[in-house]
XYZ file of C-alpha atoms in Angstrom:
778
model
C 138.461 100.274 71.288
C 140.415 99.752 73.416
C 143.352 102.243 74.783
C 146.415 101.903 76.882
C 148.935 103.951 78.066
C 152.305 103.051 77.657
C 154.484 105.769 80.204
C 157.456 106.937 78.773
C 160.290 108.058 80.507
C 158.707 111.739 80.797
C 155.843 111.161 82.623
C 157.745 110.409 86.143
C 156.577 106.457 85.401
C 159.800 105.092 85.601
C 160.121 102.062 83.778
C 157.357 99.472 83.574
C 157.153 97.119 86.157
C 156.278 93.107 84.944
C 152.662 93.407 87.086
C 151.539 96.239 85.398
C 152.394 94.778 82.113
C 150.660 90.931 83.163
C 147.724 93.294 83.897
C 147.059 95.582 80.555
C 147.336 92.093 78.803
C 144.961 90.562 80.933
C 142.698 93.544 80.152
C 143.026 93.713 77.031
C 141.668 89.695 76.494
C 139.275 90.759 79.286
C 137.722 93.332 78.110
C 137.551 92.220 74.519
C 136.008 89.313 75.472
C 133.128 91.258 77.850
C 132.638 93.836 74.814
C 130.572 91.269 72.995
C 128.463 91.162 76.659
C 128.284 94.706 76.827
C 126.752 94.587 73.394
C 124.646 91.717 74.041
C 123.244 93.746 77.411
C 123.012 97.027 75.807
C 120.829 95.353 73.036
C 119.021 93.790 75.566
C 117.992 97.481 77.314
C 117.172 99.101 74.142
C 114.955 96.358 72.631
C 111.941 97.330 73.956
C 112.980 101.335 72.659
C 114.247 100.511 69.460
C 112.630 97.252 68.536
C 109.822 97.122 65.312
C 107.432 99.262 66.900
C 109.710 102.416 67.619
C 112.283 102.561 65.114
C 111.549 106.111 63.916
C 113.316 106.942 67.269
C 112.422 110.027 69.035
C 114.736 111.495 71.606
C 112.344 112.682 73.765
C 115.692 113.107 76.575
C 116.538 116.452 75.319
C 113.387 117.865 76.053
C 114.214 117.398 79.507
C 116.651 119.918 81.587
C 117.324 118.538 85.196
C 118.260 122.024 85.957
C 114.591 122.933 86.512
C 113.873 123.283 90.332
C 117.228 122.876 91.560
C 116.672 126.664 93.275
C 114.450 128.375 95.645
C 113.458 124.931 96.889
C 112.329 122.556 94.221
C 115.970 120.279 95.515
C 115.871 118.471 92.138
C 118.436 115.925 92.098
C 121.408 116.863 89.589
C 123.123 114.045 87.793
C 122.829 110.753 86.425
C 120.012 108.160 87.127
C 118.023 105.631 85.171
C 114.321 105.674 85.920
C 113.415 104.457 89.558
C 117.225 103.601 89.644
C 118.700 102.709 92.922
C 122.516 104.948 91.995
C 121.844 108.548 91.458
C 125.633 109.759 91.221
C 126.044 113.646 91.174
C 127.549 116.759 92.691
C 127.640 116.917 96.444
C 128.533 120.696 96.928
C 128.523 123.426 99.471
C 128.776 127.323 99.217
C 131.296 129.630 99.185
C 130.993 130.399 102.515
C 131.582 126.764 103.416
C 127.349 125.901 103.763
C 126.239 122.217 102.589
C 123.624 121.617 100.297
C 121.170 119.256 101.681
C 120.186 117.539 98.651
C 123.616 117.512 97.176
C 123.196 120.222 94.578
C 123.374 124.105 94.337
C 123.395 126.216 91.719
C 126.511 128.404 92.954
C 129.683 127.257 95.563
C 132.054 124.558 94.889
C 131.948 120.961 94.247
C 133.017 118.212 97.092
C 132.632 115.241 95.024
C 130.462 113.036 93.160
C 128.324 110.743 95.872
C 125.773 107.973 94.738
C 123.220 107.761 96.602
C 120.303 111.317 96.292
C 117.210 111.998 96.896
C 115.089 114.319 94.530
C 112.756 117.124 95.283
C 113.824 116.520 99.032
C 116.715 116.372 101.356
C 118.200 115.087 104.520
C 119.598 111.797 103.416
C 122.002 110.250 101.522
C 125.300 111.806 99.919
C 126.964 108.076 100.530
C 130.339 107.065 98.875
C 132.339 110.169 97.398
C 134.623 110.190 94.620
C 137.101 113.019 93.403
C 139.842 113.642 91.507
C 142.417 116.223 92.238
C 146.076 116.999 91.479
C 148.248 118.852 93.195
C 149.211 118.316 96.618
C 146.963 115.733 98.625
C 145.121 117.865 101.211
C 142.387 115.978 103.269
C 140.983 118.823 104.731
C 140.809 120.870 101.502
C 139.290 119.260 98.593
C 136.602 121.284 96.698
C 137.006 123.010 93.568
C 134.619 125.769 91.753
C 133.457 124.397 88.505
C 132.162 125.983 84.985
C 131.048 124.313 81.702
C 128.111 121.952 83.411
C 126.489 119.539 81.448
C 123.262 117.848 82.541
C 121.284 115.767 80.465
C 119.669 112.454 80.763
C 121.857 110.205 82.485
C 124.887 112.586 81.926
C 126.315 114.756 84.006
C 130.010 116.543 83.138
C 131.500 119.697 84.535
C 135.106 121.674 84.604
C 136.550 121.432 87.741
C 138.515 124.756 87.950
C 140.702 124.383 90.387
C 142.015 120.862 89.483
C 141.773 121.471 85.953
C 139.896 118.263 85.243
C 137.076 117.464 83.014
C 134.752 115.534 85.053
C 131.844 113.009 83.090
C 129.003 110.819 84.993
C 126.844 108.259 83.655
C 124.931 105.304 85.542
C 123.352 102.260 85.454
C 120.621 101.056 87.790
C 123.406 100.246 90.728
C 126.597 101.562 89.522
C 128.020 105.197 89.195
C 130.307 105.258 86.220
C 133.223 108.266 86.254
C 135.274 109.610 83.388
C 137.557 111.783 84.396
C 140.231 113.773 81.916
C 143.468 114.583 83.992
C 145.924 117.710 82.868
C 149.513 116.661 82.491
C 150.435 116.808 86.518
C 152.909 114.283 89.126
C 150.375 114.798 91.354
C 147.025 113.417 90.315
C 144.388 111.430 92.727
C 141.464 109.834 92.674
C 140.094 109.688 96.140
C 137.172 107.674 97.668
C 135.642 109.556 101.464
C 133.109 107.169 102.706
C 132.717 108.843 106.218
C 130.903 111.949 103.897
C 127.255 112.162 103.709
C 124.538 115.055 103.492
C 122.993 116.542 106.577
C 125.809 115.085 109.043
C 125.308 116.405 111.946
C 123.415 116.491 116.345
C 120.346 117.655 114.614
C 117.644 116.171 115.847
C 116.817 115.808 112.204
C 120.640 115.072 110.593
C 122.408 112.257 109.561
C 125.286 110.551 111.658
C 127.802 109.045 110.703
C 128.596 105.561 112.732
C 131.704 103.803 110.858
C 133.009 102.333 108.174
C 135.929 99.709 106.579
C 138.039 100.364 103.636
C 140.311 97.480 101.808
C 142.286 98.514 99.213
C 142.363 94.826 96.975
C 144.754 96.074 94.817
C 146.493 98.803 92.910
C 143.146 99.721 91.111
C 140.086 98.206 93.425
C 138.853 99.182 96.470
C 136.132 97.818 98.683
C 134.022 97.688 101.978
C 130.973 99.429 104.030
C 129.727 102.600 105.466
C 127.545 102.787 108.194
C 124.924 105.316 109.101
C 122.017 106.533 110.859
C 119.189 109.110 110.637
C 118.064 111.916 108.685
C 114.739 113.443 107.972
C 113.124 110.047 108.195
C 115.109 109.506 111.464
C 115.235 106.159 110.338
C 117.791 103.493 111.882
C 121.225 102.187 110.762
C 121.877 101.379 106.589
C 124.872 99.975 105.624
C 125.837 101.377 101.929
C 128.679 98.716 100.967
C 130.874 99.782 97.570
C 133.528 98.449 95.227
C 135.229 101.153 93.471
C 137.856 99.485 90.160
C 139.696 101.473 87.809
C 140.919 101.109 84.852
C 143.661 102.337 85.690
C 146.763 100.932 87.719
C 147.497 103.359 90.588
C 151.225 104.498 91.029
C 150.672 104.428 94.827
C 147.619 103.885 96.925
C 146.836 105.508 100.379
C 143.829 105.614 102.664
C 143.180 107.424 105.694
C 141.457 107.254 109.114
C 141.514 110.734 110.994
C 143.632 113.419 109.394
C 146.754 111.531 108.074
C 147.122 109.458 105.140
C 148.925 106.014 105.373
C 150.099 103.294 103.405
C 147.948 100.728 105.868
C 145.669 98.557 102.994
C 142.593 98.209 105.029
C 140.968 100.992 107.940
C 138.481 100.067 110.307
C 136.893 103.263 112.017
C 134.400 103.767 114.402
C 131.755 107.106 114.640
C 132.590 110.748 113.167
C 135.774 109.637 112.118
C 137.275 110.678 109.017
C 137.797 107.559 106.638
C 139.041 106.964 102.985
C 141.625 105.570 100.146
C 143.618 107.977 97.493
C 144.563 106.409 94.077
C 147.693 108.459 92.889
C 148.591 108.968 89.286
C 151.293 110.955 87.571
C 148.927 111.756 84.443
C 150.315 113.186 80.730
C 147.912 115.637 79.647
C 144.487 114.672 78.435
C 144.851 110.864 80.063
C 141.523 109.713 80.909
C 140.897 106.969 84.163
C 137.689 105.957 84.822
C 136.071 104.221 87.798
C 133.214 102.212 88.091
C 131.524 102.571 91.549
C 128.674 99.798 92.377
C 126.490 99.817 95.218
C 124.775 97.481 97.453
C 122.782 97.146 100.932
C 123.763 93.329 101.345
C 127.382 93.439 101.072
C 130.911 94.699 99.240
C 130.845 91.346 97.305
C 127.355 92.227 95.868
C 128.729 95.664 95.002
C 131.538 93.850 93.165
C 128.938 91.628 91.438
C 126.919 94.772 90.512
C 129.032 95.664 88.193
C 130.242 93.113 86.728
C 126.658 92.103 86.129
C 125.634 95.907 84.980
C 128.397 97.385 83.461
C 131.223 94.355 82.487
C 132.872 96.642 79.779
C 134.849 100.055 79.994
C 132.432 101.828 77.254
C 131.009 105.005 78.840
C 129.141 105.682 75.900
C 127.469 102.441 76.009
C 126.026 102.715 79.326
C 124.768 106.576 78.619
C 123.407 104.849 75.777
C 121.432 102.380 77.630
C 120.341 105.077 80.301
C 119.074 107.249 77.065
C 117.074 104.620 75.892
C 115.331 103.507 79.403
C 114.852 107.686 79.796
C 113.257 107.739 76.140
C 111.123 104.520 76.693
C 109.228 106.418 79.620
C 109.108 110.090 78.572
C 107.599 108.306 75.330
C 104.189 107.556 77.303
C 103.570 111.916 76.805
C 103.247 113.128 73.581
C 102.421 116.996 72.749
C 101.085 118.685 69.514
C 101.247 122.836 69.557
C 102.833 123.177 73.123
C 105.884 126.133 73.717
C 109.022 125.516 73.563
C 108.827 126.054 77.510
C 106.070 123.898 78.126
C 107.944 120.771 75.977
C 110.466 121.400 78.620
C 108.567 121.721 81.659
C 106.574 118.645 81.195
C 109.292 115.881 79.884
C 110.960 117.311 82.514
C 108.209 116.435 85.230
C 107.983 113.256 84.035
C 111.739 112.707 84.661
C 111.372 114.011 87.931
C 108.046 111.708 88.364
C 110.157 108.294 87.953
C 113.394 109.271 89.947
C 111.914 107.928 92.701
C 110.826 105.565 94.858
C 113.896 103.548 94.124
C 113.845 99.959 93.069
C 116.068 98.109 95.320
C 114.588 94.363 94.485
C 117.628 92.638 95.001
C 118.841 94.829 97.568
C 117.046 94.007 100.846
C 118.982 93.519 103.907
C 116.352 92.760 105.748
C 114.482 90.115 104.856
C 114.204 87.710 101.331
C 111.179 88.069 99.247
C 110.227 87.548 95.831
C 108.083 90.471 95.574
C 109.194 93.551 94.539
C 111.263 95.921 96.838
C 111.114 99.809 96.248
C 112.349 102.235 99.428
C 112.583 105.650 98.742
C 109.247 106.544 99.408
C 109.959 109.958 100.803
C 106.878 110.832 100.473
C 103.450 108.937 100.250
C 101.797 111.907 101.928
C 103.349 114.230 99.035
C 103.114 111.605 96.131
C 99.477 109.838 96.299
C 97.978 112.783 95.093
C 98.899 113.116 92.154
C 102.291 110.858 91.253
C 100.405 107.693 92.305
C 97.476 108.299 90.001
C 100.051 108.960 87.104
C 101.403 106.385 87.910
C 98.140 103.857 87.321
C 97.353 105.861 84.184
C 100.598 105.503 82.370
C 102.587 102.491 84.304
C 100.128 100.272 85.631
C 102.881 97.531 86.124
C 105.233 100.130 87.934
C 102.518 101.212 90.074
C 101.305 97.328 90.755
C 104.796 96.998 91.695
C 105.268 99.769 93.801
C 102.145 98.591 95.709
C 103.126 94.751 95.989
C 106.194 96.668 97.666
C 104.258 98.081 100.290
C 102.184 95.254 101.456
C 105.399 93.209 101.574
C 107.048 95.940 103.813
C 103.869 95.477 106.223
C 103.978 91.784 106.256
C 108.046 92.160 107.667
C 107.556 95.434 109.537
C 103.831 95.619 110.726
C 102.801 98.362 108.532
C 102.773 100.032 105.473
C 104.374 103.413 105.384
C 103.927 106.364 104.836
C 107.345 107.075 104.228
C 110.120 105.336 103.899
C 113.614 105.572 103.413
C 117.328 103.938 104.065
C 115.307 100.542 104.138
C 113.550 101.639 107.445
C 109.822 103.406 108.035
C 109.451 106.654 109.119
C 108.364 109.115 109.110
C 104.681 109.838 109.070
C 103.435 113.498 108.014
C 99.804 113.046 108.640
C 97.284 109.939 107.931
C 98.080 106.404 106.295
C 98.483 107.637 102.701
C 98.929 104.327 101.570
C 95.333 103.225 102.182
C 94.491 105.937 99.483
C 96.962 104.359 97.055
C 95.852 101.354 97.533
C 92.013 102.155 96.921
C 92.755 103.864 93.890
C 94.643 101.121 92.338
C 91.143 99.186 93.177
C 88.952 101.414 91.675
C 90.644 101.790 88.381
C 91.014 98.507 88.056
C 94.480 97.698 88.525
C 95.824 93.795 88.606
C 98.231 91.916 90.016
C 97.740 93.001 93.929
C 96.526 90.832 96.489
C 93.972 93.417 97.572
C 92.989 90.916 100.745
C 96.628 90.851 102.036
C 96.417 94.961 100.824
C 93.047 95.411 102.474
C 94.478 93.399 106.276
C 97.436 95.711 105.980
C 95.111 98.747 105.628
C 92.863 97.506 108.403
C 95.556 97.191 110.902
C 96.745 100.902 110.262
C 93.076 101.925 110.982
C 93.249 99.538 114.370
C 96.831 99.030 115.756
C 98.250 101.797 117.467
C 101.823 102.435 116.619
C 104.705 102.559 119.344
C 106.295 105.702 117.394
C 103.796 107.589 116.109
C 105.968 109.768 113.783
C 107.693 106.407 112.328
C 104.672 104.864 111.288
C 100.871 103.954 111.377
C 98.484 106.226 113.075
C 99.395 108.490 116.218
C 96.317 109.425 118.176
C 94.805 106.676 116.520
C 92.889 105.623 120.216
C 91.170 108.565 120.526
C 89.965 108.903 116.607
C 88.294 105.574 117.086
C 86.856 106.050 120.224
C 86.204 109.626 119.980
C 85.748 110.745 116.412
C 88.463 112.813 116.024
C 92.328 113.330 117.616
C 92.722 115.505 120.588
C 95.050 117.850 121.391
C 96.897 115.106 123.604
C 98.635 114.371 120.541
C 100.495 116.652 117.453
C 98.967 117.461 114.236
C 95.149 116.532 115.549
C 93.313 118.303 112.575
C 95.144 117.674 109.902
C 95.440 113.863 111.176
C 91.497 113.928 111.796
C 91.199 115.455 107.869
C 93.976 112.500 106.602
C 91.980 109.611 108.693
C 88.591 110.404 107.407
C 89.354 109.771 103.728
C 91.896 106.785 104.519
C 88.965 105.247 106.155
C 86.932 106.275 103.313
C 89.485 104.481 101.121
C 89.092 101.525 103.308
C 85.613 101.139 102.999
C 86.107 101.509 98.842
C 88.419 98.419 99.149
C 85.902 96.397 101.655
C 83.297 96.778 100.029
C 84.795 95.435 96.380
C 86.195 92.927 98.686
C 82.454 92.002 99.624
C 83.298 92.859 103.622
C 79.980 94.124 104.492
C 80.402 94.858 107.675
C 83.996 96.695 107.489
C 82.616 98.676 104.887
C 79.684 100.743 106.607
C 82.395 101.168 109.624
C 84.927 102.643 107.470
C 82.365 104.372 105.674
C 80.653 105.901 109.007
C 84.328 107.010 109.851
C 85.047 108.659 106.401
C 82.640 111.798 107.989
C 84.718 112.242 111.059
C 86.429 115.216 110.077
C 83.077 116.746 110.738
C 83.450 116.055 114.752
C 86.371 119.033 114.762
C 84.320 121.348 112.511
C 82.745 124.580 114.735
C 80.141 125.952 112.590
C 80.175 129.259 114.705
C 83.297 129.672 114.457
C 84.102 133.159 112.439
C 87.357 134.320 110.491
C 87.482 136.684 107.533
C 83.386 136.828 107.085
C 83.113 133.611 107.039
C 81.994 130.726 109.286
C 82.595 127.401 109.565
C 85.996 125.760 110.658
C 88.133 123.455 111.901
C 88.842 123.940 115.417
C 90.747 121.608 118.057
C 89.322 120.260 120.760
C 90.738 119.032 124.698
C 91.428 115.916 125.457
C 88.083 116.251 127.398
C 86.147 116.888 124.439
C 85.674 120.821 124.759
C 86.537 123.596 121.971
C 90.419 124.817 122.370
C 91.331 128.337 121.214
C 90.633 128.469 117.199
C 94.039 127.388 115.519
C 95.273 129.971 113.060
C 98.908 129.372 112.421
C 99.644 130.135 108.970
C 101.669 127.332 108.352
C 102.121 124.639 110.902
C 104.672 121.863 112.034
C 105.425 118.822 114.116
C 103.473 119.599 117.077
C 100.988 122.068 115.752
C 97.229 121.515 115.486
C 97.633 121.505 111.025
C 100.640 120.059 109.268
C 102.115 122.207 106.582
C 98.598 123.871 106.185
C 96.045 126.292 107.589
C 92.165 126.324 108.141
C 91.738 127.678 104.936
C 92.978 124.535 103.406
C 92.592 121.466 106.198
C 89.142 122.776 106.621
C 87.543 122.261 103.408
C 89.608 118.852 102.507
C 86.925 116.114 102.112
C 87.067 114.821 98.678
C 84.648 111.999 100.064
C 81.824 113.831 100.767
C 82.486 117.577 99.109
C 78.552 118.128 99.075
C 78.536 117.522 102.540
C 81.056 119.853 103.424
C 79.531 122.245 101.042
C 76.556 122.248 102.999
C 78.369 123.074 106.165
C 80.075 125.840 104.565
C 76.907 127.586 104.479
C 76.139 126.114 100.217
C 77.307 126.419 96.648
C 77.412 130.398 96.756
C 78.786 130.847 100.400
C 81.271 128.083 99.314
C 82.176 130.060 96.316
C 82.778 133.177 97.834
C 84.979 130.992 100.525
C 87.235 130.063 97.826
C 87.393 133.294 96.198
C 88.786 134.628 99.171
C 91.283 131.887 99.983
C 92.792 132.584 96.162
C 92.416 136.573 96.479
C 93.937 136.943 99.798
C 96.455 134.352 99.302
C 95.904 131.228 101.597
C 96.159 129.013 98.931
C 99.695 127.665 99.053
C 101.018 126.440 95.430
C 104.022 124.940 97.289
C 103.004 122.478 99.374
C 100.974 119.445 99.023
C 97.816 119.677 101.003
C 96.463 122.320 98.661
C 96.918 120.048 95.468
C 93.261 119.814 95.243
C 92.143 123.101 96.181
C 91.803 124.818 92.710
C 89.452 122.212 91.465
C 86.977 122.340 94.498
C 85.062 124.988 92.112
C 83.842 121.945 89.978
C 82.008 120.383 93.170
C 80.280 124.028 93.491
C 79.082 124.209 89.643
C 82.032 127.051 89.137
C 84.305 125.156 86.697
C 84.655 128.528 85.023
C 86.691 129.961 88.356
C 88.892 126.332 88.330
C 89.806 127.094 85.275
C 91.404 130.539 86.254
C 92.827 129.755 89.333
C 94.566 126.544 87.615
C 95.931 128.872 84.183
C 96.834 131.771 86.545
C 98.559 128.995 89.192
C 100.540 127.625 86.136
C 101.712 131.018 84.631
C 102.864 132.317 88.418
C 104.410 129.460 90.023
C 106.058 127.525 86.754
C 108.620 128.121 84.899
C 111.671 126.401 82.804
C 113.822 127.648 84.971
C 116.293 126.624 87.736
C 113.534 128.399 89.962
C 110.602 126.844 88.090
C 108.914 124.307 91.165
C 107.611 126.517 93.812
C 108.398 124.293 96.452
C 110.073 120.840 97.371
C 109.295 118.726 94.171
C 108.868 115.720 96.861
C 109.954 112.839 94.404
C 107.937 114.387 91.667
C 104.743 115.595 93.651
C 104.785 118.841 92.263
C 106.065 117.743 88.666
C 102.964 115.381 88.881
C 100.129 118.189 89.800
C 102.333 119.859 87.160
C 101.054 117.660 83.909
C 98.017 117.014 85.276
C 96.890 120.401 85.361
C 98.462 121.354 82.256
C 96.826 118.948 80.282
C 93.705 119.997 81.938
C 92.536 117.615 84.406
C 93.023 116.152 87.777
C 92.663 112.996 89.618
C 90.868 112.884 92.755
C 93.506 110.360 94.068
C 91.658 106.995 95.404
C 88.327 107.897 93.373
C 87.715 106.723 89.797
C 87.075 110.278 89.116
C 88.738 113.314 87.054
C 88.230 116.503 87.035
C 88.463 118.949 83.999
C 89.773 122.275 84.707
C 91.361 123.498 81.749
C 94.187 122.600 79.103
C 97.081 124.671 78.277
C 98.647 122.686 75.062
C 96.394 122.082 71.876
C 96.464 118.303 72.141
C 98.368 115.987 74.483
C 98.079 112.322 75.147
C 99.291 110.007 77.479
C 100.172 106.769 76.165
C 98.544 103.403 78.800
C 99.575 100.924 79.969
C 97.177 98.094 77.707
C 98.612 100.122 74.741
C 95.627 102.423 74.580
C 95.898 106.525 74.707
C 94.089 109.014 76.531
C 93.922 112.011 73.996
C 92.899 115.643 75.405
C 92.331 117.915 72.254
C 91.717 121.335 73.149
C 89.776 123.227 69.939
C 90.049 126.961 69.910
C 92.911 127.104 72.416
C 94.876 130.509 72.259
C 98.339 130.413 73.160
C 97.787 133.317 75.416
C 95.302 131.316 77.593
C 92.240 133.426 77.148
C 89.960 130.876 75.776
C 90.632 128.559 78.992
C 86.855 128.008 79.654
C 85.187 124.919 78.541
C 82.215 125.650 75.937
C 81.653 121.907 75.598
C 82.996 118.106 75.734
C 82.697 115.230 74.233
C 84.271 111.328 75.081
C 85.060 109.380 72.281
C 82.277 111.655 70.391
C 79.716 110.940 73.032
C 78.536 114.246 74.950
C 79.862 114.710 78.498
C 77.854 117.445 80.145
C 80.200 116.963 83.515
C 83.597 118.780 84.143
C 84.455 115.287 85.340
C 84.983 112.203 84.066
C 84.991 108.314 85.413
C 88.221 106.029 84.735
C 85.974 103.494 83.051
C 85.214 105.944 80.641
C 88.550 106.393 79.483
C 90.709 102.844 80.425
C 90.107 101.455 76.866
C 91.472 104.497 75.632
C 89.715 107.384 74.813
C 89.395 111.519 73.279
C 88.354 113.845 74.999
C 87.097 116.601 73.334
C 86.865 120.387 74.556
C 85.480 123.333 73.124
C 87.509 126.243 74.173
C 85.786 130.072 74.519
C 86.848 133.115 75.738
C 84.090 133.477 78.432
C 82.452 131.190 80.999
C 79.618 128.846 79.815
C 77.282 126.641 81.498
C 78.838 123.574 81.111
C 80.216 121.623 83.878
C 77.741 123.709 86.465
C 74.688 121.362 86.386
C 75.785 117.910 87.897
C 78.731 118.211 90.788
C 81.183 115.132 91.285
C 80.052 112.367 93.233
C 80.339 112.680 97.239
C 79.310 110.391 99.492
C 75.948 112.432 100.519
C 74.798 111.344 96.917
C 71.698 109.197 96.689
C 74.151 106.719 94.770
C 77.196 106.831 97.456
C 80.611 106.275 95.489
C 81.507 104.250 98.284
C 81.214 100.719 96.307
C 81.805 101.290 92.571
C 83.090 97.488 91.757
C-alpha cells in the first residue's frame, strides 16, 4: 500500500498545485510498476538464504550487537550496511564539547547527521554526504541534536532526535542508503544534505581535506552532484564521491548554500573549504513520514542515480531492510554454536559481522581503470587482517577470498603494487611488510582455486625487488639495504619490524615459487626468510633474558638497543617492542627458539612476557604470541594465556574489544581463539589452544563443515587443558594440524581436563629448520 498525503487548508501548504498532483499521479503508476520489480529483486536476493536448503530460517542476526566495540578505541561501525557493502550509512557525531568522532559514532554527544561512507574498526577516512532532518529555523552553523531510543540491528539503525522531535531510521543496499524520517507537526521542517562534511577534516598530515563540490537541484525532490576530498589516514590522493538523492515527497521550497547563506540558486559549484549543500523545506503534519534514497557512486552522478533505480526501485523500506537481513543471515549461518553462553553467542556473531564489513565491494565502481576482475577497496589494512581475517575467509568464504586476491592482483597490474593498505581508491599506507604476499601464500597452500597464481607471483616478486617511490604508500621501504645487507638499517624508519616482516614475506614468496616449480626463486627467497636473524644480538640482555633484535647503523654496526614500549612510524619497531618482534619468525620457530636458548629458556621468556605485561593484545603484532608455547612443547600454557585473554580483554559490552577492531582483525582473532584454533597465516597449519565452547562448527565453502567438539568442558574454564585429540576418529597427538586434514570436512574431538597432560608436547609445529621443511608443500 502506498500512502499519499493530501494536504488540507490547515497544513500551511495552501491549494494543491497542478504540478504536484501530476507528480503524485505519475508516482502512483510508477510505484505500482516497480513494486513488482522490487518483489522480484527481493526474491532473487533472498533465494540463496530461504531456498530449499534453508526453509527452517534461523535468524542469526538477532545475535549481533553492532554496539560491541564502539567505545575505548574499538571504533566499530554503527549504522546499516550489507556484507562488504560500499555504502555504510550511519550517524556522524561529536561530543557535547564539540570534538568530532574520528570514525563516526560516539556513545555520548550529539548527532550531526547521517553520512554514507564509513570504515569499521578504524578512523580517519570518509564520512561523506551528510543528511540531516531538522525542524524549526534552519541555522547552517547549528545542525546537531541529542538522541534517545537508539537501536542498531543488522541492516537497520534508528534513533529519536530529541531537539527536532524526529524519528530517524536507516537501512541500505550495496550502494544506496535508505532514510525514513517521521516528523512532528511543524511549519518549518527541512531535510538537508551537506556535501562538504567529512570525518577528520583539518590541516594535520593525516587529516582529510575538502577540495570542492557541485550541488544540482534537478527538481523539488531530487538533488545530485559530486564532492571531492583528499588525504585521511592513508594519505591518499583525491577521491570523488558522486551522489543522487531522491525524496518520496516534493518540497514546498528548495534552497542551496555556498558559504554561510541560503540562496535560491539551483546549481552551485564551490572550491576548497567552502560549506555547500541543499535543503528541502516542508510543512509537516504530526507523524508525517518523508523518505529519501541516496545513491553513491565513484563514477558519476548518473551512475549514482542508476544505483538507486537498480538496487532500490520501490519506496519499500521494510523490503530493503529484509533483504539486508537475508544477506547477513547467509553469512552468519556459517557459524554454528551449541552450549555457548549468551555473552559468547553475542560476541561471536558480532565478530562475524565485523569481519564482513570490510573490505568493500566496489566492483563496477572503479573510477581509475576498466577491468573484468572484481574490484575491492578499503583494505584497511592488510597489515592487520592478513594474520586472522584472511585465513578465516579462506576457510569459510573461499569465493570471497578468491575475489579479494584477484582484486589485489588487478590493483598491482594498474598501480604497480599490491597494496598493504588502500582506501579512497588509492594505495597507502604501508605499515610493515608487503603482507599481501602472505595472503596469496595462504590461499596457495590451502588450495584456493580461481586465482592466476603466475600473475600473483609476479606481483610478489615486484614487491621484493622494486623499491617504491613513496615508502609509506606501497611496496617495501629500505629494500636496497634489505636485499644487499640482509636487514633494513636505521637509514630507514621501522627497520626492525620491517626486517622481521620482510623475512616472513619472503618465506611466503618461496612457498608459491616452489609450488609453481620455480627452483631458482624458491632458493633465493627461502634464503632471505632467515634475514630476521641478522638483527639478532645474542649478547643483548634485558630483564634477565639474552638475545633480542637490535638496530643496526647504515654501516652495519650495532646502534643502541631500542627499548621503547610501542613505537610508531619513525621508530625501530612499529606498534610493538622487543618482546614481540624479537620472537616473530613463524617460518622457523625452531631456529628462533634455539637462538633464544632452547625450549626451557623460551618458555621462561614467554612467561615473563605475559606476567610483566609486555604482551599487547590491543594490536596485531602480538596476535601469535600466546600460541608460541606450542612450538616449545607447552600447549598447556597456551591454553592458560588464551583463556585469560578472552576472559580479561573481550566482552559483549560497548567496550568489548580491547583495541581498534581494524576491519575485523581483532574480531577474527576472537573467533579463532574462542573455538580453540589459530591459523599460522601463510602456512597450511592450525595451532590448537583451548576451546571455550563445547560444540562449534564452521561451514566451509565446499559444503563441508569443520566441527570442534570439546568433551568435558566446563563453563568456568577449569577443564581447559586438552588431554587427547582426534580428527575424524584418527588419533591426533600434536597440538597442530594441517589444512589438508580438514578441507573435505572434519570433526576435531578434544578431550578436556582440569590439569595439563603430556598431549601435544612431543612434536612441535613445522619449521624451516626441520628435516622436512614446510616451504615446498604442493
